[in-house]
XYZ file of C-alpha atoms in Angstrom:
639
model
C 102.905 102.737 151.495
C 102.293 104.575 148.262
C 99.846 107.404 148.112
C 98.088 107.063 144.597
C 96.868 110.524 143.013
C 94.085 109.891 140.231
C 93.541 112.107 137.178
C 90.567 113.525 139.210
C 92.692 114.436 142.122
C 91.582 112.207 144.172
C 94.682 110.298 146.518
C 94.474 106.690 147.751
C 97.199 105.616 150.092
C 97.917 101.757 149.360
C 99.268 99.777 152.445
C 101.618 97.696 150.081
C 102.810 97.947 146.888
C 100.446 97.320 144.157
C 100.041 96.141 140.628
C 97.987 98.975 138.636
C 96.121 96.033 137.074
C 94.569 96.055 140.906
C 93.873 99.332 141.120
C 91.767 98.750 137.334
C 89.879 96.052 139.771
C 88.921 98.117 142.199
C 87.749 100.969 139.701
C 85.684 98.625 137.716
C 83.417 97.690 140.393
C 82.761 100.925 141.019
C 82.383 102.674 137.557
C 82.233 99.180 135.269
C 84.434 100.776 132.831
C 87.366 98.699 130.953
C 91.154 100.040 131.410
C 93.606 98.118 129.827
C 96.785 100.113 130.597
C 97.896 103.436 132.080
C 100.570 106.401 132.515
C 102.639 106.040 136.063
C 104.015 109.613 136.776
C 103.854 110.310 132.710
C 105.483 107.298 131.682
C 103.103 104.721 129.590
C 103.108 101.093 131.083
C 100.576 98.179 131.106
C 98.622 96.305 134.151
C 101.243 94.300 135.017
C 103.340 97.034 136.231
C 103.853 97.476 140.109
C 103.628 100.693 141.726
C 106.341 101.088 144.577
C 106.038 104.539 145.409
C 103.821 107.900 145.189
C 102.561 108.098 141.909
C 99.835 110.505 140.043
C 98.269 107.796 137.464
C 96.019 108.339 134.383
C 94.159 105.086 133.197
C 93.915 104.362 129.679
C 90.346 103.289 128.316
C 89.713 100.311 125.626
C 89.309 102.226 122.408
C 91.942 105.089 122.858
C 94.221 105.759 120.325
C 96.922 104.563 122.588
C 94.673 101.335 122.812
C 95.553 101.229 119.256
C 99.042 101.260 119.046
C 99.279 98.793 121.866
C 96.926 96.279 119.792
C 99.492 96.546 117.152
C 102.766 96.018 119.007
C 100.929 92.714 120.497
C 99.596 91.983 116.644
C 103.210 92.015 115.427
C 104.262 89.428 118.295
C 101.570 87.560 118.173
C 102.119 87.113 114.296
C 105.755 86.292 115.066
C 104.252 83.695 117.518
C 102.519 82.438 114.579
C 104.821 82.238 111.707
C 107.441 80.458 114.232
C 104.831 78.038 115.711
C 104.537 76.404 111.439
C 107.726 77.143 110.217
C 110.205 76.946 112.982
C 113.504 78.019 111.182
C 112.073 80.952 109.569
C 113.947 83.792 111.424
C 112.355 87.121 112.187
C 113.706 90.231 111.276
C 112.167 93.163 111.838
C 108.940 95.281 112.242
C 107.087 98.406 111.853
C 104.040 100.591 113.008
C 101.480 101.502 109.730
C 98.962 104.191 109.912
C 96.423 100.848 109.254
C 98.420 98.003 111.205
C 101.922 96.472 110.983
C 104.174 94.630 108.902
C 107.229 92.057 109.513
C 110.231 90.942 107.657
C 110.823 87.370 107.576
C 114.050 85.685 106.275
C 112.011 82.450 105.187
C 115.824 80.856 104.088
C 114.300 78.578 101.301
C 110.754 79.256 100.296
C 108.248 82.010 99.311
C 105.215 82.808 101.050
C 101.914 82.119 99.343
C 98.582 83.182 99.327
C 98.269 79.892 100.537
C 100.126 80.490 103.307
C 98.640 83.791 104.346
C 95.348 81.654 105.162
C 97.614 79.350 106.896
C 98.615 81.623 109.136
C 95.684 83.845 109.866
C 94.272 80.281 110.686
C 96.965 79.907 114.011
C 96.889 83.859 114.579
C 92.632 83.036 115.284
C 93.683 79.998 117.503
C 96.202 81.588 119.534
C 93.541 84.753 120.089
C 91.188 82.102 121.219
C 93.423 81.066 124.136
C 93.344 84.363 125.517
C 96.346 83.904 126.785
C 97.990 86.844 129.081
C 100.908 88.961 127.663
C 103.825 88.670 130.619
C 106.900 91.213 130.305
C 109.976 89.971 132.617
C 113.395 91.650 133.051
C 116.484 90.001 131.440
C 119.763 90.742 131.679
C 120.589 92.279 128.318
C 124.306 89.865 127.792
C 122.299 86.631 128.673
C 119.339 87.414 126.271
C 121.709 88.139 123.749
C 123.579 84.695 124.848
C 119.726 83.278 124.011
C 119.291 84.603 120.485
C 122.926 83.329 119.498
C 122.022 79.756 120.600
C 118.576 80.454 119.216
C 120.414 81.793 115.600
C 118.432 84.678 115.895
C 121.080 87.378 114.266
C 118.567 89.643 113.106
C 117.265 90.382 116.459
C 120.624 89.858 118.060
C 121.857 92.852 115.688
C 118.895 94.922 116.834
C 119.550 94.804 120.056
C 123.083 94.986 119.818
C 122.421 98.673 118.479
C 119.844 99.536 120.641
C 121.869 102.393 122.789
C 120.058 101.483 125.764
C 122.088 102.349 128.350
C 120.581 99.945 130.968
C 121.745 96.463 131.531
C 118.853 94.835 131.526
C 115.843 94.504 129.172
C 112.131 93.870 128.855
C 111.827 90.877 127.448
C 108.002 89.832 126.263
C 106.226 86.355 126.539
C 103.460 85.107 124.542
C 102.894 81.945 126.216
C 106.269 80.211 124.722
C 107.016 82.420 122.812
C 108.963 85.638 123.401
C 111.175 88.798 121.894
C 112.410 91.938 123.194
C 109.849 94.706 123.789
C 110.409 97.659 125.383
C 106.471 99.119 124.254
C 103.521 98.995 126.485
C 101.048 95.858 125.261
C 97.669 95.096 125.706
C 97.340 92.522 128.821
C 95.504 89.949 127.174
C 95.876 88.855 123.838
C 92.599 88.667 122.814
C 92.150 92.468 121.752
C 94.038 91.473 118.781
C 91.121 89.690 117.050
C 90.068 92.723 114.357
C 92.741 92.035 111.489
C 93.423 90.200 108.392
C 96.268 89.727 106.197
C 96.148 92.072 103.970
C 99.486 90.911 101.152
C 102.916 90.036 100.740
C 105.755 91.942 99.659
C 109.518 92.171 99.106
C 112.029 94.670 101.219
C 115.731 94.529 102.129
C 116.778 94.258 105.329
C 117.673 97.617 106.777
C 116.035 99.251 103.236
C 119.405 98.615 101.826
C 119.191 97.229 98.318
C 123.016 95.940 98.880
C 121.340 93.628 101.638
C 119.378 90.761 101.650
C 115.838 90.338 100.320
C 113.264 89.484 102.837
C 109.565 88.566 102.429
C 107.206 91.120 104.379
C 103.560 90.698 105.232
C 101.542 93.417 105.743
C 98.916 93.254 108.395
C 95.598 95.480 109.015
C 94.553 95.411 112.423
C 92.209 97.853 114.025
C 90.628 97.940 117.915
C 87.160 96.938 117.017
C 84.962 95.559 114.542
C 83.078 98.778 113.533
C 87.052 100.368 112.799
C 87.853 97.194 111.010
C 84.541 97.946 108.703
C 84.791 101.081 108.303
C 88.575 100.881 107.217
C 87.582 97.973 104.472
C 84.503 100.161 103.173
C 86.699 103.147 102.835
C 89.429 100.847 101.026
C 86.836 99.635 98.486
C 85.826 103.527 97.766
C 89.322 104.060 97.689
C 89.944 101.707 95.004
C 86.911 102.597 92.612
C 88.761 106.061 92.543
C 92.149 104.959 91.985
C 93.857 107.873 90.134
C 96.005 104.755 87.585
C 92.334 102.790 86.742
C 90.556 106.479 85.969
C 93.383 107.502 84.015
C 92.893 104.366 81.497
C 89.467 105.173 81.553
C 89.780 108.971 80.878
C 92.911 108.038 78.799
C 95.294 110.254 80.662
C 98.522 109.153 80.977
C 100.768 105.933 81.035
C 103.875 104.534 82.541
C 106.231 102.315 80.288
C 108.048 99.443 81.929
C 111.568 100.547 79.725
C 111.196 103.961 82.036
C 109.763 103.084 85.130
C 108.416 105.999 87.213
C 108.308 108.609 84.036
C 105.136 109.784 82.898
C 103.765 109.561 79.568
C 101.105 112.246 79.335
C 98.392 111.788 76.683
C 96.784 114.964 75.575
C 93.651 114.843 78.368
C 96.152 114.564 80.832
C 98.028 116.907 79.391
C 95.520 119.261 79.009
C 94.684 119.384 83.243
C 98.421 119.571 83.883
C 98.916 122.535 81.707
C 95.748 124.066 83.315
C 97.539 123.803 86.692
C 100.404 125.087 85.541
C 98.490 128.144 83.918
C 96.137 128.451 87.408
C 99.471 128.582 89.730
C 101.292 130.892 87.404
C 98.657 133.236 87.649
C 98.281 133.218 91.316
C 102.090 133.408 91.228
C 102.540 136.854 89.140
C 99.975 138.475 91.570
C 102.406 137.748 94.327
C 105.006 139.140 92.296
C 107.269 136.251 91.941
C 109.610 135.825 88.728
C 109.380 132.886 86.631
C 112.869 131.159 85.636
C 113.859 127.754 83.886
C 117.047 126.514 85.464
C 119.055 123.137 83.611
C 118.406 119.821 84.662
C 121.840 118.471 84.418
C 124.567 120.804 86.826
C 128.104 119.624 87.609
C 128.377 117.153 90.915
C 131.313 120.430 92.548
C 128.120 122.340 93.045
C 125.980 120.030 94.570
C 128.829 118.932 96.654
C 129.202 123.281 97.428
C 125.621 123.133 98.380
C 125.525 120.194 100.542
C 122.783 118.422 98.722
C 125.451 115.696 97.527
C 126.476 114.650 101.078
C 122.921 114.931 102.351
C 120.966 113.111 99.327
C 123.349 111.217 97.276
C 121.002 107.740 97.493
C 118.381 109.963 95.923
C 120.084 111.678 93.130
C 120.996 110.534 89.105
C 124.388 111.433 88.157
C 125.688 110.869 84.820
C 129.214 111.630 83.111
C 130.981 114.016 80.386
C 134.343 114.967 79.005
C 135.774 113.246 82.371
C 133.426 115.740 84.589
C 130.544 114.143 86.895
C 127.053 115.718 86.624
C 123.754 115.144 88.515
C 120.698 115.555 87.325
C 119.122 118.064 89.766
C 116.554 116.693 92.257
C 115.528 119.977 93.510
C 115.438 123.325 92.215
C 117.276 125.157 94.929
C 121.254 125.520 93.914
C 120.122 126.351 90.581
C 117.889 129.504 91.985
C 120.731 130.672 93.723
C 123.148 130.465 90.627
C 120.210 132.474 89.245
C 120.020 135.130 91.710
C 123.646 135.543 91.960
C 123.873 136.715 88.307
C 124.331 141.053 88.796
C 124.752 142.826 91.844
C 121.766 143.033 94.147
C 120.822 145.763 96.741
C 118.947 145.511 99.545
C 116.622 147.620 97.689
C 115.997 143.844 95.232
C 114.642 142.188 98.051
C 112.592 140.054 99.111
C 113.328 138.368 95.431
C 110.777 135.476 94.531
C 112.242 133.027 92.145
C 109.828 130.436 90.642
C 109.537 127.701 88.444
C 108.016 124.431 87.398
C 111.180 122.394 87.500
C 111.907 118.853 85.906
C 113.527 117.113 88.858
C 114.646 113.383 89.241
C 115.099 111.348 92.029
C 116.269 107.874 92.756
C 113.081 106.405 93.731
C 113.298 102.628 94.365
C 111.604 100.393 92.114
C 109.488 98.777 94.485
C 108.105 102.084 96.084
C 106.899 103.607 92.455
C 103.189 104.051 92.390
C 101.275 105.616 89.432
C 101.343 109.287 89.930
C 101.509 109.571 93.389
C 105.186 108.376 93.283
C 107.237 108.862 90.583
C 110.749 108.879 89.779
C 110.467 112.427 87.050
C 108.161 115.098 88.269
C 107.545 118.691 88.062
C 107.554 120.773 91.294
C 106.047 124.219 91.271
C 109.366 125.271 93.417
C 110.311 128.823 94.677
C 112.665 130.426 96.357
C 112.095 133.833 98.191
C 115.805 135.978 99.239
C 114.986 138.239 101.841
C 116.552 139.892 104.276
C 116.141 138.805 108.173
C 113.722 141.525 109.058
C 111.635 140.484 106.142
C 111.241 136.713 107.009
C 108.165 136.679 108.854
C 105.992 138.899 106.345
C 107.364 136.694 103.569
C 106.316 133.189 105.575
C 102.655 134.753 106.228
C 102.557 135.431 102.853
C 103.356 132.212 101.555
C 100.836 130.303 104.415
C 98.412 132.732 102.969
C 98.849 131.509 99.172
C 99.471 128.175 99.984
C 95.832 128.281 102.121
C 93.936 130.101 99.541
C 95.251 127.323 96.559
C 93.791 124.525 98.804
C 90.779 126.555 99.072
C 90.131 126.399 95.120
C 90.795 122.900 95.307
C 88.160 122.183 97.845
C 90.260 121.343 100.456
C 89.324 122.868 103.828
C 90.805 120.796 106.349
C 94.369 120.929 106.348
C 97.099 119.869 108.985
C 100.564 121.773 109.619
C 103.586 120.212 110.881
C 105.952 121.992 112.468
C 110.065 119.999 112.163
C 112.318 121.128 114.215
C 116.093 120.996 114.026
C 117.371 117.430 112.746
C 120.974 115.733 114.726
C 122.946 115.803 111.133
C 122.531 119.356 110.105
C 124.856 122.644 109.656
C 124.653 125.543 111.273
C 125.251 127.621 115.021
C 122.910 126.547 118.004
C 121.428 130.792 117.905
C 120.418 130.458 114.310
C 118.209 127.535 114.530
C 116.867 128.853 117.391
C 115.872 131.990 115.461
C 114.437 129.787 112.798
C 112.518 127.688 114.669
C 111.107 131.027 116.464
C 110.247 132.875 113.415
C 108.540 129.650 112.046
C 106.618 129.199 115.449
C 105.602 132.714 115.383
C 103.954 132.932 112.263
C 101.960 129.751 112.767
C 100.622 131.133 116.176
C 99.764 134.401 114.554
C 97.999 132.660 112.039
C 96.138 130.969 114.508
C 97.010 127.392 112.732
C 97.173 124.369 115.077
C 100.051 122.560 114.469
C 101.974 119.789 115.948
C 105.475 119.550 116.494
C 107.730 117.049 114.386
C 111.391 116.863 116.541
C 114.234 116.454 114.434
C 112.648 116.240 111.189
C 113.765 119.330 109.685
C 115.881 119.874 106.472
C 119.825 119.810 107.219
C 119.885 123.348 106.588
C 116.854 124.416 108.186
C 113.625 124.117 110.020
C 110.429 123.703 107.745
C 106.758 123.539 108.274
C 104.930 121.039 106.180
C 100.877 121.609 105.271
C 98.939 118.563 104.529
C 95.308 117.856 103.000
C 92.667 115.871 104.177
C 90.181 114.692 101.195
C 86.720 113.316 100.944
C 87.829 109.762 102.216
C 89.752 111.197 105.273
C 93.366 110.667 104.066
C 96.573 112.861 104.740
C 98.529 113.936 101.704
C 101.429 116.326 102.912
C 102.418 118.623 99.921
C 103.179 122.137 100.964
C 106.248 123.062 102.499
C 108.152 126.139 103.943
C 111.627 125.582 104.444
C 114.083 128.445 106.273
C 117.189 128.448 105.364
C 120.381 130.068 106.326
C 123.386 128.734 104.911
C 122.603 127.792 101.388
C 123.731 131.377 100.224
C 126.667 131.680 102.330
C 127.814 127.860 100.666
C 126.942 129.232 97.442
C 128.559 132.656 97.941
C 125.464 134.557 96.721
C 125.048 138.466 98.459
C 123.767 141.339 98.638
C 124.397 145.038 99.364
C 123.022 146.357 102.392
C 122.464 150.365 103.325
C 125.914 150.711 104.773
C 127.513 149.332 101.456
C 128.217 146.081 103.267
C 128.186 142.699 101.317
C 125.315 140.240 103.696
C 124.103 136.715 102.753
C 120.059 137.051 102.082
C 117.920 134.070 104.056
C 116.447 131.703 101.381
C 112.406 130.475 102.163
C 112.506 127.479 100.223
C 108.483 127.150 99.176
C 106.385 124.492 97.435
C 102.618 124.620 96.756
C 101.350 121.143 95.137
C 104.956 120.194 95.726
C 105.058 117.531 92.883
C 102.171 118.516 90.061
C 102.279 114.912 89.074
C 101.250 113.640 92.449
C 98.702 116.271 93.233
C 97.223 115.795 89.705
C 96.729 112.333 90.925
C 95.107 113.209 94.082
C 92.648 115.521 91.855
C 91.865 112.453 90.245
C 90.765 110.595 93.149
C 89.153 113.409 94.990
C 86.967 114.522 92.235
C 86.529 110.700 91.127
C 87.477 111.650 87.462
C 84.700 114.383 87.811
C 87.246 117.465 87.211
C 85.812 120.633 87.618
C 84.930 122.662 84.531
C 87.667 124.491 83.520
C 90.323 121.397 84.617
C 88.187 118.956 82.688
C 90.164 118.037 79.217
C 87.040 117.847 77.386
C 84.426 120.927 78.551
C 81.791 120.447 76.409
C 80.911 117.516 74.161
C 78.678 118.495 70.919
C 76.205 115.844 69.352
C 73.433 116.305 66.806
C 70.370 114.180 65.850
C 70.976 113.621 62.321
C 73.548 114.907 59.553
C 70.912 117.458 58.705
C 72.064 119.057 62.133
C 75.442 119.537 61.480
C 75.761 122.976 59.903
C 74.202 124.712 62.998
C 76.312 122.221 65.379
C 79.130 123.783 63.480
C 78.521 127.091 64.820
C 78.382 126.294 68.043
C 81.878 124.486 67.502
C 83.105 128.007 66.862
C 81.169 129.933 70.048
C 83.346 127.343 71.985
C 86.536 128.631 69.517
C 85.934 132.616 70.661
C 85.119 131.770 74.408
C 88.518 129.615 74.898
C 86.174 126.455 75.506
C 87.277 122.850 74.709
C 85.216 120.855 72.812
C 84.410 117.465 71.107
C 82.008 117.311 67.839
C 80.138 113.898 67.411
C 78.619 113.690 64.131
C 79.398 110.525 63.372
C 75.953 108.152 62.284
C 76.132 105.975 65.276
C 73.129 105.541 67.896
C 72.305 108.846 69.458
C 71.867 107.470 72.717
C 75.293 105.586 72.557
C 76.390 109.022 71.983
C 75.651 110.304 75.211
C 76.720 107.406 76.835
C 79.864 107.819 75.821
C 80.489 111.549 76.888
C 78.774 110.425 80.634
C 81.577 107.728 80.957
C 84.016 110.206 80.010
C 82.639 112.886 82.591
C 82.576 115.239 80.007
C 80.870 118.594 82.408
C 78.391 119.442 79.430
C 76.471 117.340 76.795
C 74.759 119.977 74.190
C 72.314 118.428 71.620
C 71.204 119.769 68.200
C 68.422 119.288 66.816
C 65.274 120.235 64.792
C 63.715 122.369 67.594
C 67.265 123.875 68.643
C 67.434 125.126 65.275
C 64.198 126.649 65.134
C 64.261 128.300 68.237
C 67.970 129.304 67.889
C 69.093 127.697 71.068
C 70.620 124.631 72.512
C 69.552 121.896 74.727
C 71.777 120.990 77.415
C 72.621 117.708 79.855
C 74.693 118.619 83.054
C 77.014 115.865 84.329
C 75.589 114.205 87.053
C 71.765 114.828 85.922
C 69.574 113.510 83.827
C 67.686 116.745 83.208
C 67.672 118.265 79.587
C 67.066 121.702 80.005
C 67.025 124.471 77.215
C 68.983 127.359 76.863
C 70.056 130.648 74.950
C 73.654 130.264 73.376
C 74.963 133.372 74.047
C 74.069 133.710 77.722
C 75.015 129.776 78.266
C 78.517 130.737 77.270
C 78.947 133.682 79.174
C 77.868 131.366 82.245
C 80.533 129.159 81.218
C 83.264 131.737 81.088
C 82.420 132.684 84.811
C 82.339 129.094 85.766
C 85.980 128.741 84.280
C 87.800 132.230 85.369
C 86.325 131.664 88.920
C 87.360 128.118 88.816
C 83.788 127.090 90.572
C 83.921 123.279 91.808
C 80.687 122.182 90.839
């Protein structure tokens, strides 16, 4: 006789034991509200599940997020289901959870998927949803299922399984009508609230992510819980694309990537131009928080890495190369470098905190497949720093770097940012009472700051805990790029000291500290943010100069130089072409100001002027247009 206790408080005692899809029933006629699954004393589970003792129960509405998740467990079966039902000896390999759906990895033994096919099977997915068919979980014992998928010559999901450290004997095993896999996720009861999806592509991966393995063909599915989410995901795609940081830089002619160095940037000159901008903007925020700027090599001998614990921890990511029968990598972070730095003289306590910085060249082993424009690259600069301090100095320092970090964004336009808080990972070095200090001085400063954050278990660095800061832009996507990183045991590896008040040698506490994190990625969220529309003083070209006629072009001349003494940069047109194509040409290029010259500029003395964005011609005195202009750029004004 179980005694039911709802979210409300409210207790039912139940004569019998009862399914919780029953107790939905009964709720329904009351309130006519839809549940389609529910948490049993905390733990998530679907309608089918039967409630044998007392149990407090929450109910889970259609359209919660963990609605969501659900739709996309049963998505990935039911595409399974699919795929299996029109080419039975394709063999299934594996699956994943995406922020917009799903994907599975098929081993299709001796053909290629086609768009073809994709229509193929979206055709069956659509006729299996309109069965509305019942999802039914049943308990196997986990030797005989494994017994099945042998016959079966299922050895990717056998090998699954087989390393699934379950520790019970038996398994959830989940039927779509005939067909059926492991599960042990909650799924939607009825497959029927898997009907808002399409296929989106198809793709290559290894099996496990290991290049050494097998090549597998993956489609990628987007599935969302309603129609309206399914819209408004393919509206914000297409407004995603028309700012897509690789077609704006053809357009703006800012960069390219050469397939003979694949993930290496190519910066033109406007490209270079807003990179060494950013550069100049974060240096100066950087010597008013009294950090030191340093240039460390790219190329340091593998014994060091190997000292710092970088080469055990991130030897899939890192370059190495040869010399003279010595190994070398070339560095994919700044950090050992900094230290090697630091530990050049003797430094007293009286040194610290020390703020290292630089805008280091770093190179990682990105896979081929994963490279994407700017966003992910293979050579980038990171505006890295490193801050020794002593352990009474740690929590000032972190404020200070949240407060920097915050104020950046702020410039930027970004005002909704989300912090992550990673907590001690299983392979890392170090005592049980240091990471707990860590993690508490981290925790601390986030809750003094009043910053919500959420809590990322096990995701910290090897050496230490780290909180990561994220943006949100215009079209409501996450780009993480700041990070604080606490570490304790990089100086002690590296022997680097200093000298304390009672003449005793102590190992300083690194803050490993990024801002933009990689400038070549967060150049290429600029681009999409701002649509190619860079602010004034990031834009490559500032002001574009055009006259009427030739007879224009001595006084257009001397506006060339006002741009020369105010630090403003400018393009002349005084070529013969069609005026109007002229300005045509500087509003595709989003040049911020269009100033004409002409016959009653020249009498007046002043200069007529087109703002981006409007088609207003207004006029204006030359003198007071460029002081304007100088305020816009040292205050780095948006708009």
């Amino acid at each position: 006789m179980p005694i039911i206790t709802f979210s409300t408080g409210i207790k039912k005692k139940y004569v019998h034991n009862i399914f919780l899809k029953n107790i939905v029933k009964e709720i329904f006629k009351k309130t006519k509200k839809k549940y389609i699954a529910g948490y049993v004393n905390n733990q998530l589970v679907d309608l089918n599940f039967l409630i044998t003792k007392d149990s407090k129960i929450i109910l889970i509405p259609e359209y919660d997020r963990n609605f969501l998740k659900m739709i996309r467990i049963s998505g990935m079966q039911l595409l399974n289901y699919a795929v299996t039902e029109i080419w039975p000896n394709i063999k299934k390999a594996s699956g994943m959870i995406t922020d917009e759906g799903f994907y599975c990895d098929f081993d299709n033994m001796d053909f290629v998927f086609t768009t073809k096919d994709l229509s193929l099977i979206k055709k069956k997915m659509l006729y299996l949803i309109s069965k509305e068919y019942n999802i039914v979980f049943k308990k196997f014992f986990k030797k005989k299922f494994l017994k099945i998928l042998k016959i079966r010559k299922e050895k990717y999901q056998s090998f699954l399984l087989k390393i699934n450290d379950t520790l019970s004997d038996t398994i959830s095993v989940c039927f779509h009508e005939k067909y059926f896999e492991e599960c042990h996720e909650v799924q939607v009861p009825n497959i029927k609230f898997c009907k808002h999806f399409f296929l989106k592509n198809i793709s290559g991966a290894y099996w496990l992510n290991n290049e050494k393995n097998k090549m597998l063909q993956r489609i990628n599915v987007v599935i969302w819980s309603s129609s309206s989410e399914l819209l408004y995901y393919k509206k914000k795609k297409i407004d995603a694309e028309k700012r897509d940081h690789r077609k704006l830089a053809k357009k703006l002619d800012l960069y390219h990537v050469e397939y003979e160095s694949p993930g290496m940037i190519f910066w033109h000159h406007n490209g270079y131009v807003i990179f060494r901008q950013l550069k100049t903007f974060i240096r100066n925020k950087l010597l008013r928080n009294s950090y030191q700027e340093v240039k460390s090599p790219i190329i340091l001998n593998q014994a060091l890495w190997k000292k710092s614990g970088h080469l055990e921890n991130y030897e899939k990511s890192i370059f190495t190369t040869n010399s003279e029968h010595q190994m070398y990598c070339i560095k994919p972070m700044n950090c050992p470098g900094h230290v090697q730095i630091f530990k050049q003289g003797l430094k007293s306590y009286k040194d610290l905190p020390l703020r290292i910085s630089e805008f280091g060249s770093c190179h990682r082993k990105e896979s081929s497949g994963s490279l994407h424009g700017l966003m992910r690259v293979r050579s980038f600069t990171q505006d890295d720093a490193h801050i020794f301090c002593a352990e009474d100095q740690i929590r000032e320092e972190l404020i200070n770097c949240i407060d920097l970090i915050l104020n950046i964004y702020h410039v930027f336009g970004f005002k909704k940012i989300t912090v992550k808080f990673s907590t001690r990972p299983e392979k890392r070095i170090g005592s049980t009472e240091t990471w707990n200090k860590a993690e508490k001085d981290l925790e601390y400063v986030l809750i003094n700051k009043k910053l919500p954050f959420s809590i990322q278990k096990g995701e910290g660095a090897f050496y230490g805990p780290k909180i990561e800061i994220s943006l949100e832009d215009s079209l409501k996507r996450i780009w993480q790029c700041g990070t604080i990183q606490l570490d304790f045991y990089l100086s002690k590896r590296l022997d680097a000291f200093y000298v304390n008040k009672n003449n005793q040698r102590v190992y300083p506490v690194i803050i490993h500290r990024a801002i933009l994190g990689s400038m070549e990625r967060f150049i290429g969220i600029l681009i999409e943010e701002y649509h190619g529309k860079f602010p004034f003083w990031l834009a490559p070209i500032q002001i574009a100069i055009i006259i009427i006629s030739k007879t224009h072009k001595q006084y257009a001349q001397k506006i060339c130089k006002k741009c020369l003494i105010f630090g403003i940069r400018y393009s002349c047109d005084f070529s013969d072409i069609n005026f109007n194509l002229k300005i045509k040409k500087y509003i595709t290029q989003y040049v911020p100001y269009i100033i004409i010259c002409g016959d009653k500029e020249i009498s007046k003395n002043v200069i007529t002027v087109r703002k981006r964005d409007s088609n207003v011609l207004y006029v204006k005195n030359i003198q007071l247009f460029f002081e304007e202009l100088l305020q816009e750029s040292t205050q780095h004004y948006l708009y």
